[in-house]
Coordinates of C-alpha atoms and ligand atoms in Angstrom, one line a residue:
Chain A
M15 CA 26.4 -49.8 46.4
K16 CA 26.9 -50.3 42.7
I17 CA 25.5 -53.5 41.6
L18 CA 26.4 -55.0 38.2
T19 CA 23.8 -57.5 36.8
T20 CA 24.5 -59.8 33.8
V21 CA 21.8 -60.5 31.5
K22 CA 22.1 -62.9 28.4
K23 CA 19.5 -63.4 25.5
V24 CA 18.8 -67.3 24.8
V25 CA 16.7 -69.3 23.0
D26 CA 13.6 -70.2 24.4
V27 CA 13.7 -73.7 26.0
E28 CA 10.2 -74.2 26.0
L29 CA 9.8 -74.6 22.2
N30 CA 10.6 -77.5 19.8
M31 CA 14.1 -77.7 18.7
H32 CA 15.4 -79.8 15.9
V33 CA 19.1 -80.4 14.8
K34 CA 19.8 -80.8 11.2
D35 CA 23.5 -81.5 9.7
G36 CA 25.1 -80.5 13.3
A37 CA 23.7 -77.7 13.9
I38 CA 20.3 -76.2 15.4
V39 CA 17.6 -75.2 13.0
E40 CA 16.9 -71.7 13.5
D41 CA 13.6 -71.9 12.0
G42 CA 10.8 -71.2 14.6
L43 CA 13.1 -70.5 17.8
Q44 CA 12.6 -67.5 19.9
Y45 CA 14.9 -65.9 22.1
V46 CA 13.8 -64.7 25.6
I47 CA 16.0 -63.6 28.7
N48 CA 17.8 -66.1 30.3
A49 CA 15.5 -67.3 33.2
W50 CA 18.4 -67.3 36.0
D51 CA 19.3 -63.8 35.1
E52 CA 15.8 -62.9 35.6
N53 CA 16.3 -64.0 39.0
A54 CA 19.2 -62.0 39.4
V55 CA 17.5 -58.9 38.0
E56 CA 15.1 -59.4 40.9
A57 CA 17.6 -59.9 43.5
S58 CA 19.5 -56.7 42.4
V59 CA 16.0 -54.7 42.2
Q60 CA 15.1 -56.1 45.6
L61 CA 18.8 -54.8 47.2
K62 CA 18.3 -51.5 45.5
E63 CA 14.5 -51.2 47.3
N64 CA 15.8 -52.6 50.8
N65 CA 19.3 -50.6 50.8
K66 CA 20.7 -47.8 48.9
A67 CA 22.0 -49.3 45.6
E68 CA 22.4 -48.4 42.1
T69 CA 21.5 -51.0 39.6
T70 CA 23.2 -51.5 36.1
L71 CA 22.7 -54.7 33.7
V72 CA 25.2 -55.6 31.2
S73 CA 24.3 -57.9 28.2
V74 CA 26.9 -59.6 26.1
G75 CA 26.4 -60.3 22.5
G76 CA 22.9 -61.5 21.2
G77 CA 22.2 -58.7 18.2
D78 CA 19.1 -56.8 19.2
N79 CA 18.8 -57.0 23.0
T80 CA 16.4 -54.0 23.3
D81 CA 13.4 -56.0 24.3
I82 CA 15.0 -58.1 27.1
I83 CA 16.9 -54.9 28.2
R84 CA 13.6 -52.9 28.4
K85 CA 12.2 -55.7 30.3
C86 CA 14.7 -55.5 33.2
Y87 CA 14.3 -51.6 33.0
A88 CA 10.6 -52.2 33.5
M89 CA 11.3 -54.3 36.5
G90 CA 13.4 -51.8 38.2
I91 CA 17.1 -51.9 36.7
E92 CA 18.4 -48.3 36.2
N93 CA 21.3 -48.3 33.5
G94 CA 21.8 -50.4 30.8
I95 CA 24.8 -51.6 28.7
H96 CA 25.0 -53.8 25.9
I97 CA 28.4 -55.0 24.5
D98 CA 27.6 -56.6 21.2
D99 CA 30.3 -57.5 18.1
P100 CA 30.0 -60.0 15.7
A101 CA 33.1 -61.5 16.8
L102 CA 31.3 -62.8 19.6
D103 CA 29.3 -65.2 18.0
K104 CA 31.4 -68.4 18.8
A105 CA 32.6 -67.0 22.1
D106 CA 32.9 -69.4 25.4
S107 CA 32.3 -68.9 28.8
S108 CA 35.9 -67.7 29.2
V109 CA 35.8 -65.0 26.6
F110 CA 32.3 -64.0 28.2
A111 CA 33.9 -63.4 31.6
K112 CA 36.8 -61.5 30.2
V113 CA 34.2 -59.1 28.3
L114 CA 32.4 -58.7 32.1
Q115 CA 36.0 -58.1 33.7
K116 CA 36.3 -55.1 31.3
V117 CA 32.8 -53.6 31.9
Y118 CA 33.4 -54.2 35.6
E119 CA 36.8 -52.4 35.6
N120 CA 35.2 -49.5 33.9
G121 CA 32.5 -49.1 36.5
A122 CA 34.0 -49.8 39.8
Y123 CA 31.3 -51.9 41.1
D124 CA 30.9 -53.4 44.6
L125 CA 28.7 -56.5 43.7
V126 CA 28.1 -58.3 40.4
I127 CA 25.0 -60.6 40.5
T128 CA 24.7 -63.3 37.5
G129 CA 22.3 -66.5 36.9
K130 CA 23.7 -69.5 38.0
Q131 CA 23.9 -70.7 34.5
A132 CA 22.6 -69.8 31.0
Q133 CA 19.9 -71.6 29.5
D134 CA 21.6 -72.3 25.8
T135 CA 24.4 -73.8 27.3
D136 CA 23.6 -74.9 30.7
S137 CA 27.2 -74.5 31.6
G138 CA 27.5 -72.4 34.7
Q139 CA 31.0 -71.1 34.2
T140 CA 30.9 -67.5 33.5
G141 CA 30.2 -66.2 37.0
I142 CA 32.7 -68.1 38.4
M143 CA 35.4 -67.6 36.3
L144 CA 34.7 -63.5 36.2
A145 CA 35.8 -63.7 40.1
E146 CA 38.7 -65.6 39.2
Y147 CA 39.9 -63.1 36.8
L148 CA 38.9 -60.2 39.1
G149 CA 40.4 -62.0 42.3
V150 CA 37.4 -61.4 44.3
P151 CA 35.4 -63.8 46.2
C152 CA 32.6 -65.7 45.0
V153 CA 29.7 -67.9 45.9
S154 CA 27.3 -69.9 43.3
N155 CA 24.1 -71.4 43.6
V156 CA 22.9 -68.7 46.3
I157 CA 19.3 -68.6 47.2
A158 CA 19.5 -65.6 49.5
I159 CA 21.4 -62.2 49.9
E160 CA 21.6 -59.8 52.6
V161 CA 23.5 -56.7 53.2
A162 CA 25.5 -57.2 56.3
D163 CA 27.3 -53.9 56.2
E164 CA 29.2 -51.4 54.1
Q165 CA 31.7 -53.9 53.2
H166 CA 30.1 -57.1 53.5
I167 CA 27.3 -59.2 52.3
K168 CA 25.6 -62.5 53.7
V169 CA 24.6 -65.1 51.4
S170 CA 22.8 -68.5 51.6
R171 CA 24.2 -71.0 49.2
L172 CA 22.5 -74.6 48.4
G173 CA 25.5 -77.2 48.8
D174 CA 26.0 -80.6 49.2
A175 CA 25.6 -81.1 52.7
G176 CA 22.8 -78.2 53.4
T177 CA 22.7 -74.5 53.4
E178 CA 26.0 -72.8 53.7
I179 CA 25.7 -69.5 55.3
V180 CA 28.6 -67.3 53.7
E181 CA 29.7 -63.7 54.6
L182 CA 31.5 -62.1 51.5
E183 CA 33.7 -59.1 51.3
L184 CA 32.8 -56.7 48.8
P185 CA 33.6 -56.5 45.7
A186 CA 32.1 -59.9 45.0
V187 CA 30.3 -62.1 42.6
V188 CA 27.3 -64.4 43.4
T189 CA 25.5 -66.5 41.1
V190 CA 22.0 -67.3 42.0
S191 CA 19.7 -70.1 41.7
D192 CA 15.7 -69.8 40.8
S193 CA 15.0 -70.6 44.2
I194 CA 16.3 -67.2 45.3
N195 CA 12.9 -65.2 44.2
E196 CA 10.1 -65.2 42.2
P197 CA 10.7 -62.6 39.3
R198 CA 8.1 -59.8 39.4
L199 CA 6.1 -58.8 36.3
P200 CA 6.8 -55.6 34.9
Q201 CA 3.8 -53.3 35.6
M202 CA 2.4 -50.7 32.7
R203 CA 4.2 -47.7 34.5
G204 CA 7.5 -49.3 34.4
I205 CA 6.9 -50.6 30.9
M206 CA 6.1 -47.2 29.7
M207 CA 9.0 -45.6 31.3
A208 CA 11.3 -48.4 30.0
K209 CA 10.6 -47.3 26.5
K210 CA 12.4 -44.0 27.3
K211 CA 15.5 -45.2 28.8
K212 CA 18.5 -45.4 26.9
I213 CA 20.8 -48.3 26.1
K214 CA 24.5 -48.0 26.1
K215 CA 25.9 -49.9 23.3
M216 CA 29.7 -50.6 22.8
D217 CA 31.7 -52.9 20.6
L218 CA 34.6 -54.5 21.9
A219 CA 36.8 -51.7 20.6
A220 CA 34.7 -49.1 22.4
L221 CA 35.0 -51.0 25.5
G222 CA 38.9 -51.1 24.9
T223 CA 39.7 -54.6 24.0
S224 CA 39.5 -56.8 21.0
Y225 CA 38.6 -60.7 20.6
D226 CA 42.1 -61.6 20.5
D227 CA 42.8 -59.7 23.6
L228 CA 40.0 -61.7 25.2
G229 CA 41.4 -65.0 24.0
G230 CA 38.7 -65.4 21.4
T231 CA 41.1 -66.3 18.7
G232 CA 42.7 -69.1 20.6
L233 CA 39.3 -70.7 22.2
K234 CA 40.1 -73.6 24.6
S235 CA 37.3 -75.5 23.5
E236 CA 34.8 -75.3 20.6
V237 CA 31.2 -76.8 19.9
I238 CA 31.8 -78.6 16.6
E239 CA 28.5 -80.3 16.3
F240 CA 24.8 -80.4 18.0
M241 CA 23.4 -83.7 18.0
A242 CA 19.7 -84.8 18.8
S243 CA 19.2 -85.7 22.4
K244 CA 18.2 -89.2 22.7
T245 CA 14.1 -88.9 23.3
R246 CA 12.5 -91.4 25.3
E247 CA 9.4 -93.0 23.7
A248 CA 6.2 -92.6 25.4
G249 CA 5.3 -96.1 26.7
Q250 CA 1.9 -97.6 27.5
K251 CA -0.7 -95.3 29.4
F252 CA -3.4 -96.8 31.0
E253 CA -7.0 -95.2 31.5
G254 CA -10.0 -96.8 33.1
D255 CA -10.7 -98.4 36.5
P256 CA -8.2 -97.4 39.1
A257 CA -7.8 -100.6 40.7
E258 CA -7.5 -102.6 37.4
I259 CA -4.8 -100.5 35.7
T260 CA -3.0 -100.2 38.6
A261 CA -2.9 -103.8 39.2
Q262 CA -2.0 -104.5 35.4
V263 CA 0.9 -101.5 35.6
V264 CA 2.3 -103.2 38.5
G265 CA 1.9 -106.6 36.8
L266 CA 4.3 -105.0 34.2
L267 CA 6.8 -103.3 36.1
A268 CA 7.4 -106.7 37.8
N269 CA 7.4 -109.0 34.6
E270 CA 8.2 -107.1 31.9
A271 CA 10.5 -104.1 33.3
K272 CA 11.3 -106.6 36.0
V273 CA 12.0 -103.9 38.3
F274 CA 10.6 -105.6 41.6
Chain B
M913 CA 49.4 -91.9 28.6
A914 CA 46.6 -89.8 29.5
K915 CA 46.5 -88.7 33.2
V916 CA 43.0 -88.6 35.1
L917 CA 42.9 -86.8 38.4
I918 CA 39.1 -87.7 39.9
V919 CA 38.0 -85.3 42.6
A920 CA 36.7 -87.7 45.6
D921 CA 33.0 -87.1 46.0
I922 CA 32.8 -87.1 49.8
K923 CA 29.4 -86.7 51.5
Q924 CA 29.0 -86.9 55.4
G925 CA 32.2 -88.6 55.7
V926 CA 31.4 -91.2 53.1
L927 CA 33.0 -91.7 49.7
K928 CA 30.4 -91.6 47.2
G929 CA 29.7 -94.0 44.1
S930 CA 30.7 -91.4 41.5
T931 CA 34.6 -91.9 42.3
A932 CA 34.3 -95.5 41.2
E933 CA 32.4 -94.8 38.0
L934 CA 34.8 -92.0 37.0
S935 CA 37.9 -93.9 37.3
S936 CA 36.3 -97.1 35.8
K937 CA 35.7 -94.6 32.7
A938 CA 39.5 -93.5 33.1
K939 CA 40.8 -97.1 33.0
A940 CA 38.5 -97.8 30.0
I941 CA 40.0 -95.1 28.0
G942 CA 43.7 -96.1 29.0
A943 CA 44.6 -93.5 31.4
E944 CA 46.6 -93.4 34.7
T945 CA 44.3 -92.6 37.6
A946 CA 44.6 -90.6 40.6
V947 CA 41.9 -89.2 43.2
V948 CA 42.3 -86.3 45.1
A949 CA 40.3 -86.3 48.6
I950 CA 39.5 -83.0 50.3
G951 CA 38.0 -82.7 53.8
S952 CA 38.7 -83.0 57.5
N953 CA 39.3 -86.5 59.2
I954 CA 39.2 -88.4 56.0
E955 CA 42.3 -90.6 56.3
S956 CA 40.0 -93.6 57.2
L957 CA 38.7 -93.1 53.8
I958 CA 42.1 -94.4 51.8
P959 CA 41.0 -97.9 51.7
D960 CA 38.0 -97.1 49.9
L961 CA 39.7 -94.3 47.5
V962 CA 41.9 -97.2 46.7
N963 CA 39.2 -99.6 46.1
A964 CA 37.4 -96.9 43.7
G965 CA 40.0 -97.5 41.4
S966 CA 43.1 -95.1 42.0
D967 CA 46.7 -95.7 41.9
T968 CA 47.6 -92.4 43.5
Q969 CA 45.7 -91.0 46.4
Y970 CA 46.3 -87.0 47.0
I971 CA 45.1 -86.4 50.5
A972 CA 44.1 -82.8 51.6
D973 CA 43.2 -83.4 55.3
D974 CA 43.1 -80.5 57.5
P975 CA 40.2 -79.1 60.0
S976 CA 40.2 -76.1 57.8
L977 CA 38.6 -78.1 55.1
E978 CA 35.7 -79.5 57.2
L979 CA 32.9 -77.1 55.7
F980 CA 33.1 -76.6 51.9
S981 CA 34.6 -73.4 50.4
A982 CA 35.3 -73.3 47.1
G983 CA 38.4 -71.3 46.9
P984 CA 40.5 -73.6 49.2
Y985 CA 38.9 -76.7 47.8
A986 CA 39.9 -75.4 44.3
S987 CA 43.5 -74.9 45.4
C988 CA 43.7 -78.5 46.7
V989 CA 42.7 -79.6 43.3
V990 CA 45.1 -77.4 41.7
D991 CA 47.7 -78.5 43.7
A992 CA 47.3 -82.2 43.0
A993 CA 46.7 -81.8 39.4
K994 CA 50.0 -79.9 38.9
Q995 CA 51.9 -82.9 41.2
F996 CA 50.1 -85.6 39.1
G997 CA 50.5 -83.8 36.0
A998 CA 46.9 -84.4 35.0
N999 CA 45.6 -83.8 31.8
L1000 CA 42.1 -84.6 32.8
I1001 CA 40.6 -83.6 35.8
W1002 CA 37.0 -85.0 36.8
F1003 CA 34.6 -84.0 39.4
G1004 CA 31.6 -85.9 39.9
F1005 CA 28.2 -84.4 39.7
S1006 CA 27.8 -82.3 42.7
E1007 CA 27.5 -78.6 43.8
S1008 CA 30.9 -78.2 45.0
G1009 CA 32.1 -79.7 41.9
K1010 CA 30.1 -77.3 39.8
A1011 CA 31.5 -74.4 42.1
A1012 CA 35.2 -75.4 42.0
A1013 CA 35.5 -76.7 38.2
P1014 CA 35.5 -73.1 36.5
R1015 CA 37.8 -71.9 39.2
V1016 CA 40.3 -74.8 38.5
A1017 CA 40.1 -74.1 35.0
A1018 CA 40.7 -70.6 35.3
Q1019 CA 43.7 -71.1 37.6
L1020 CA 45.4 -73.7 35.2
D1021 CA 44.4 -71.8 32.0
A1022 CA 42.5 -75.2 31.1
A1023 CA 39.4 -75.8 29.0
C1024 CA 36.4 -76.4 31.0
A1025 CA 33.2 -78.1 30.5
T1026 CA 30.3 -79.3 32.6
E1027 CA 28.0 -81.9 32.7
I1028 CA 29.9 -84.3 30.2
T1029 CA 28.2 -87.3 29.4
D1030 CA 31.0 -88.9 27.5
V1031 CA 34.6 -88.3 26.8
T1032 CA 36.8 -89.7 24.0
L1033 CA 40.5 -89.4 23.8
D1034 CA 42.3 -89.8 20.1
G1035 CA 46.1 -89.3 20.4
D1036 CA 46.2 -86.0 22.4
Q1037 CA 42.9 -84.8 20.9
I1038 CA 40.4 -84.5 23.9
E1039 CA 36.3 -84.4 23.0
V1040 CA 33.3 -84.7 25.3
V1041 CA 29.9 -84.6 24.5
R1042 CA 27.2 -83.1 27.0
P1043 CA 23.8 -82.0 26.9
A1044 CA 22.7 -78.4 26.3
I1045 CA 19.6 -76.2 26.2
A1046 CA 17.9 -78.2 29.3
N1047 CA 18.6 -81.4 27.7
K1048 CA 17.1 -80.9 24.2
V1049 CA 20.4 -81.2 22.4
M1050 CA 23.6 -82.7 22.7
Q1051 CA 27.1 -80.9 22.0
R1052 CA 30.1 -82.5 20.7
I1053 CA 32.9 -80.2 22.0
K1054 CA 36.6 -80.5 20.8
V1055 CA 39.0 -79.6 23.4
N1056 CA 41.9 -77.3 21.8
T1057 CA 44.4 -77.6 25.1
D1058 CA 46.2 -80.6 26.5
Q1059 CA 44.1 -80.4 29.6
L1060 CA 40.5 -80.3 30.6
V1061 CA 38.6 -79.8 33.7
A1062 CA 35.2 -81.5 33.8
V1063 CA 32.2 -82.1 35.5
V1064 CA 30.6 -85.6 34.9
R1065 CA 26.7 -85.8 34.8
A1066 CA 25.3 -88.3 37.2
G1067 CA 24.9 -91.5 35.9
A1068 CA 27.1 -90.9 32.8
F1069 CA 29.6 -93.9 33.6
E1070 CA 29.1 -97.2 35.0
A1071 CA 31.7 -98.6 37.7
T1072 CA 33.4 -101.5 36.7
E1073 CA 32.7 -104.4 38.9
G1074 CA 35.9 -105.5 40.9
I1075 CA 37.5 -102.5 40.0
T1076 CA 40.4 -101.8 42.5
G1077 CA 43.8 -99.9 42.6
T1078 CA 47.2 -99.7 44.5
E1079 CA 47.9 -97.5 47.4
N1080 CA 50.3 -94.4 47.0
V1081 CA 49.4 -91.6 49.4
V1082 CA 50.5 -88.3 49.0
K1083 CA 49.9 -85.7 51.6
L1084 CA 48.9 -82.3 50.2
S1085 CA 49.5 -79.3 52.6
A1086 CA 46.6 -77.3 53.9
P1087 CA 45.2 -74.6 51.5
E1088 CA 45.2 -71.0 52.5
T1089 CA 41.7 -70.3 54.0
D1090 CA 39.5 -67.7 52.2
L1091 CA 39.3 -64.7 54.5
K1092 CA 37.0 -62.8 51.8
A1093 CA 34.4 -65.7 51.7
V1094 CA 33.9 -67.0 55.3
I1095 CA 31.5 -69.9 55.9
K1096 CA 29.8 -68.8 59.0
E1097 CA 27.4 -71.9 59.4
L1098 CA 26.0 -75.1 57.8
I1099 CA 22.5 -75.9 58.2
S1100 CA 22.7 -79.4 57.6
D1101 CA 20.3 -81.5 55.6
A1102 CA 18.4 -84.0 57.9
S1103 CA 20.7 -87.0 57.9
G1104 CA 19.7 -90.7 57.8
E1105 CA 17.5 -89.9 54.9
I1106 CA 18.2 -92.2 51.9
D1107 CA 20.3 -89.7 49.2
L1108 CA 18.5 -89.2 46.3
A1109 CA 21.7 -89.7 44.1
D1110 CA 22.2 -93.2 45.5
A1111 CA 18.8 -94.8 45.5
D1112 CA 17.9 -97.4 43.1
V1113 CA 14.3 -96.4 43.2
V1114 CA 13.1 -92.7 43.3
V1115 CA 9.7 -91.8 44.5
S1116 CA 9.0 -88.0 43.7
V1117 CA 5.8 -86.0 44.7
G1118 CA 4.6 -83.1 42.5
R1119 CA 1.9 -80.3 43.1
G1120 CA -0.9 -82.8 42.4
A1121 CA -0.4 -84.0 45.9
K1122 CA -1.9 -80.7 47.0
D1123 CA -1.1 -80.5 50.7
Q1124 CA 1.0 -82.2 53.9
A1125 CA -1.4 -85.2 53.7
G1126 CA -0.7 -85.7 49.9
V1127 CA 2.7 -85.9 50.6
D1128 CA 2.7 -87.9 53.4
L1129 CA 0.6 -90.4 51.3
V1130 CA 3.1 -90.5 48.6
K1131 CA 5.9 -91.0 51.1
E1132 CA 4.6 -94.1 52.4
L1133 CA 4.8 -95.4 48.9
A1134 CA 8.7 -94.2 49.0
N1135 CA 9.1 -95.8 52.5
D1136 CA 7.6 -99.3 51.2
L1137 CA 10.3 -99.4 48.3
Q1138 CA 13.0 -97.9 50.4
A1139 CA 13.3 -95.5 47.5
G1140 CA 14.8 -92.0 47.6
F1141 CA 11.8 -89.6 48.2
G1142 CA 12.3 -86.5 45.7
A1143 CA 10.0 -83.8 44.6
S1144 CA 9.2 -81.1 42.0
R1145 CA 10.0 -77.5 42.7
A1146 CA 6.3 -76.6 42.9
M1147 CA 6.8 -78.7 46.5
I1148 CA 9.8 -77.0 47.5
D1149 CA 8.4 -73.7 46.7
G1150 CA 5.3 -74.7 48.6
G1151 CA 7.4 -75.6 51.5
F1152 CA 6.3 -79.1 51.7
M1153 CA 9.6 -80.6 51.0
A1154 CA 13.3 -79.7 51.7
H1155 CA 15.4 -77.8 48.9
N1156 CA 17.8 -81.0 48.8
K1157 CA 14.8 -83.3 47.7
Q1158 CA 14.2 -81.1 44.5
V1159 CA 14.7 -83.6 41.2
G1160 CA 15.5 -81.4 37.9
Q1161 CA 18.0 -79.0 36.3
T1162 CA 18.1 -76.8 39.7
G1163 CA 18.3 -79.7 42.0
K1164 CA 19.3 -83.4 41.8
I1165 CA 20.2 -85.3 38.8
V1166 CA 18.9 -89.1 39.2
A1167 CA 19.1 -91.8 36.7
P1168 CA 17.7 -94.6 39.1
T1169 CA 16.4 -98.3 38.1
L1170 CA 12.9 -96.9 38.5
Y1171 CA 11.4 -93.5 38.7
M1172 CA 7.8 -92.9 40.2
A1173 CA 6.7 -89.4 39.2
I1174 CA 3.3 -89.1 41.2
G1175 CA 1.2 -85.7 40.4
I1176 CA 4.0 -84.2 38.3
S1177 CA 3.4 -82.5 35.0
G1178 CA 6.6 -83.2 33.4
A1179 CA 8.0 -79.7 33.1
I1180 CA 11.1 -79.5 30.8
Q1181 CA 13.1 -78.3 33.9
H1182 CA 12.0 -81.3 35.8
L1183 CA 12.7 -83.9 32.9
A1184 CA 16.0 -82.6 32.5
G1185 CA 16.6 -84.4 36.0
M1186 CA 15.2 -87.4 35.5
N1187 CA 14.9 -88.5 32.0
G1188 CA 18.0 -90.8 32.3
S1189 CA 16.2 -93.2 34.7
K1190 CA 15.9 -96.7 33.3
V1191 CA 12.1 -97.1 33.9
I1192 CA 9.6 -94.2 34.4
L1193 CA 6.1 -94.6 36.0
A1194 CA 4.0 -91.8 36.1
V1195 CA 0.8 -91.1 37.8
N1196 CA -1.5 -88.2 36.8
K1197 CA -5.0 -87.4 36.4
D1198 CA -4.6 -85.5 33.4
P1199 CA -4.0 -87.8 30.3
E1200 CA -2.3 -85.1 28.2
A1201 CA 0.3 -84.3 30.9
P1202 CA 3.6 -84.1 29.4
I1203 CA 5.0 -86.5 31.5
F1204 CA 3.3 -89.4 29.7
N1205 CA 5.8 -88.7 26.9
V1206 CA 8.7 -89.9 28.8
A1207 CA 7.2 -92.8 30.9
D1208 CA 7.4 -95.9 30.0
Y1209 CA 4.3 -97.0 32.1
G1210 CA 1.5 -94.4 32.6
I1211 CA -1.3 -94.6 35.2
V1212 CA -4.2 -91.8 34.3
G1213 CA -5.8 -91.3 37.5
D1214 CA -6.5 -89.5 40.7
L1215 CA -3.2 -90.1 42.8
F1216 CA -5.3 -90.1 46.2
E1217 CA -7.0 -93.1 44.7
V1218 CA -4.1 -94.7 42.9
V1219 CA -1.4 -94.4 45.4
P1220 CA -2.8 -96.6 48.1
I1221 CA -3.9 -99.4 45.4
L1222 CA -0.2 -99.0 44.0
R1223 CA 1.3 -99.9 47.5
E1224 CA -1.2 -102.9 48.0
E1225 CA -0.4 -104.1 44.6
I1226 CA 3.4 -103.8 44.9
K1227 CA 3.2 -105.4 48.4
K1228 CA 1.5 -108.5 46.6
V1229 CA 3.9 -108.9 43.8
R1230 CA 7.1 -108.5 46.2
A1231 CA 5.6 -111.3 48.6
Ligands
FAD2323 C1 14.8 -71.7 35.8 C2 14.0 -72.7 36.2 C3 14.6 -74.1 36.6 C4 13.9 -74.9 37.3 N1 13.9 -76.0 37.6 C5 13.1 -76.9 38.1 C6 13.8 -78.3 38.9 O1 15.0 -78.3 38.9 N2 12.9 -79.0 39.2 C7 11.5 -79.2 38.9 O2 10.6 -79.9 39.1 N3 11.1 -78.0 38.5 C8 11.9 -76.9 38.2 N4 11.2 -75.5 37.4 C9 10.0 -75.4 37.5 C10 9.1 -76.3 36.4 O3 9.0 -75.4 35.4 C11 7.7 -76.5 36.6 O4 7.0 -75.6 37.2 C12 7.5 -77.6 38.2 O5 8.3 -78.6 37.8 C13 6.1 -78.0 38.0 O6 5.9 -78.9 39.2 P1 4.8 -80.0 39.2 O7 4.7 -81.0 38.0 O8 4.8 -80.5 40.5 O9 3.5 -78.8 39.3 P2 2.3 -78.9 38.0 O10 3.0 -78.3 36.7 O11 1.4 -77.6 38.5 O12 1.8 -80.2 37.6 C14 0.7 -80.6 38.7 C15 0.6 -82.1 38.0 O13 -0.4 -82.7 39.0 C16 -1.6 -83.4 38.1 N5 -2.3 -83.5 39.5 C17 -3.3 -82.6 40.1 N6 -4.1 -83.1 40.9 C18 -3.7 -84.4 40.8 C19 -4.4 -85.7 41.3 N7 -5.5 -85.6 42.6 N8 -3.8 -86.9 41.0 C20 -2.9 -87.0 40.0 N9 -2.6 -85.7 39.2 C21 -2.9 -84.8 39.4 C22 -1.8 -82.4 37.4 O14 -2.5 -82.9 36.1 C23 -0.4 -82.0 36.8 O15 0.1 -82.4 35.5 C24 12.3 -74.8 37.0 C25 11.8 -73.6 36.4 C26 12.7 -72.6 35.9 C27 12.1 -71.4 35.3

């Protein structure tokens, strides 16, 4: 089985973020691997370990992605492709999905695993759109993957009514939740080996396409402004004798906030 | 005139409140409103669909639609959207909506936006607002096509009181089943419990509760208040709470009148699921816990001590 895993470089959500003149202030930001893609990498590596599989990652955009790709190598991914092109700076989910479609078509993969969303947009569209463009089955928000036979996998999905068990015919796309696994920490040996591994870098032309072909020049929507989120003010905090402060807070909830 | 198609949010045979919220918003922007309902044995919901503010009801009612499957579900929405000539297609915040929206957008070649919190129409120009980067920023998005598929974030729109519609039922033919993604089984969530999304009060328990005894202690507080009982991911990972009880970016997004965070540190992914609540109360023994930065009322203390007192005091004021 050939598995393709997608890995996006995103801004570190744990750091503070500021908005000025409709844009995010770059100063002080750091970039990391999208957390949900780390779960996708872990899921791929586990499939490789428990079954016969070959694992390849693809990262689209992001400039210098050496660090995050090496991290995935150190976790056990075997091959890496980085598609980068300045044209992709403004790309939306649909364009990303079409880039992935090209990569997929060049590689005859059986299974694509993506994170359920990327932390820079929280959109959750790319993997599902990729499946639509490819015309292959797709299950999103997956919390378990099991190989059923040569042609099928069985996945568990967290749905609205409970956990759905779905059998998928390969090739297929799944998008994974962070509940699927706990990504491993790379070990020293893996880190050393990762440094020697090559990354296959391509621009859109090398991939046999162009920004225009991918629908990039006619984006269906575009972000025109970033704004600061409404932040909540810290309210009143009480320390001291538990009985006293708890009674005081309940009084405020009843008389000031009027929730009881 | 703009035409909004709302995908009815049906859970365990019941029409959820988000449908009326979405049609209230549709009416507020002056749009003609239709609803599409998808499921098995759902004819009885037609009066509810009308009362939720729709003027046309597209009904896809077929035994094959009993269990959710994103492919057929999306086909029904596309079918209704084409028949209605919808330029706005809205899903309430749900896992089915998140799974189906990108498919519908790809099939209609429409723009797609998830978790929107606002939408404006200026002539034909559609704009939406949505949070990004774990709610740290908001994005204003300009739509360049005349069709937008969107998932509306929980709590974004309010239902207008006394909203109503007119009955005009259009039956949809059953979609093809997806033979390549076959749902084998549904392990249903426990029924009879209060749905977090509907609850007026939500009490959530975090790792501070340590073990089952701690979870049970906090649950009694939730029971007293007839509140939804949620949790941080730590308690789901720990096996103390079911997946559908997780509040946060990966779980449920809630915006109740009162949210109580008991023994929860306030990680950004948790905050993303509850910081739209009207009033937040936090109990945490660490005075520096980030949850206090968003809480209206904070009690610094050991939850094992505080929760029983909290129950007593609440009983007193409610008596
Ligand atoms: C991609 C991704 C998605 C995620 N999605 C979610 C999500 O949807 N929801 C979610 O909740 N998390 C999510 N997380 C996890 C999140 O980052 C935190 O790890 C998690 O929320 C922590 O849970 P907690 O606050 O219960 O535990 P901790 O962070 O361990 O906090 C426990 C708190 O309890 C307090 N405490 C301890 N003992 C007591 C006591 N006796 N009395 C009072 N207080 C006490 C401590 O001071 C501490 O503040 C996600 C993480 C990632 C990477």
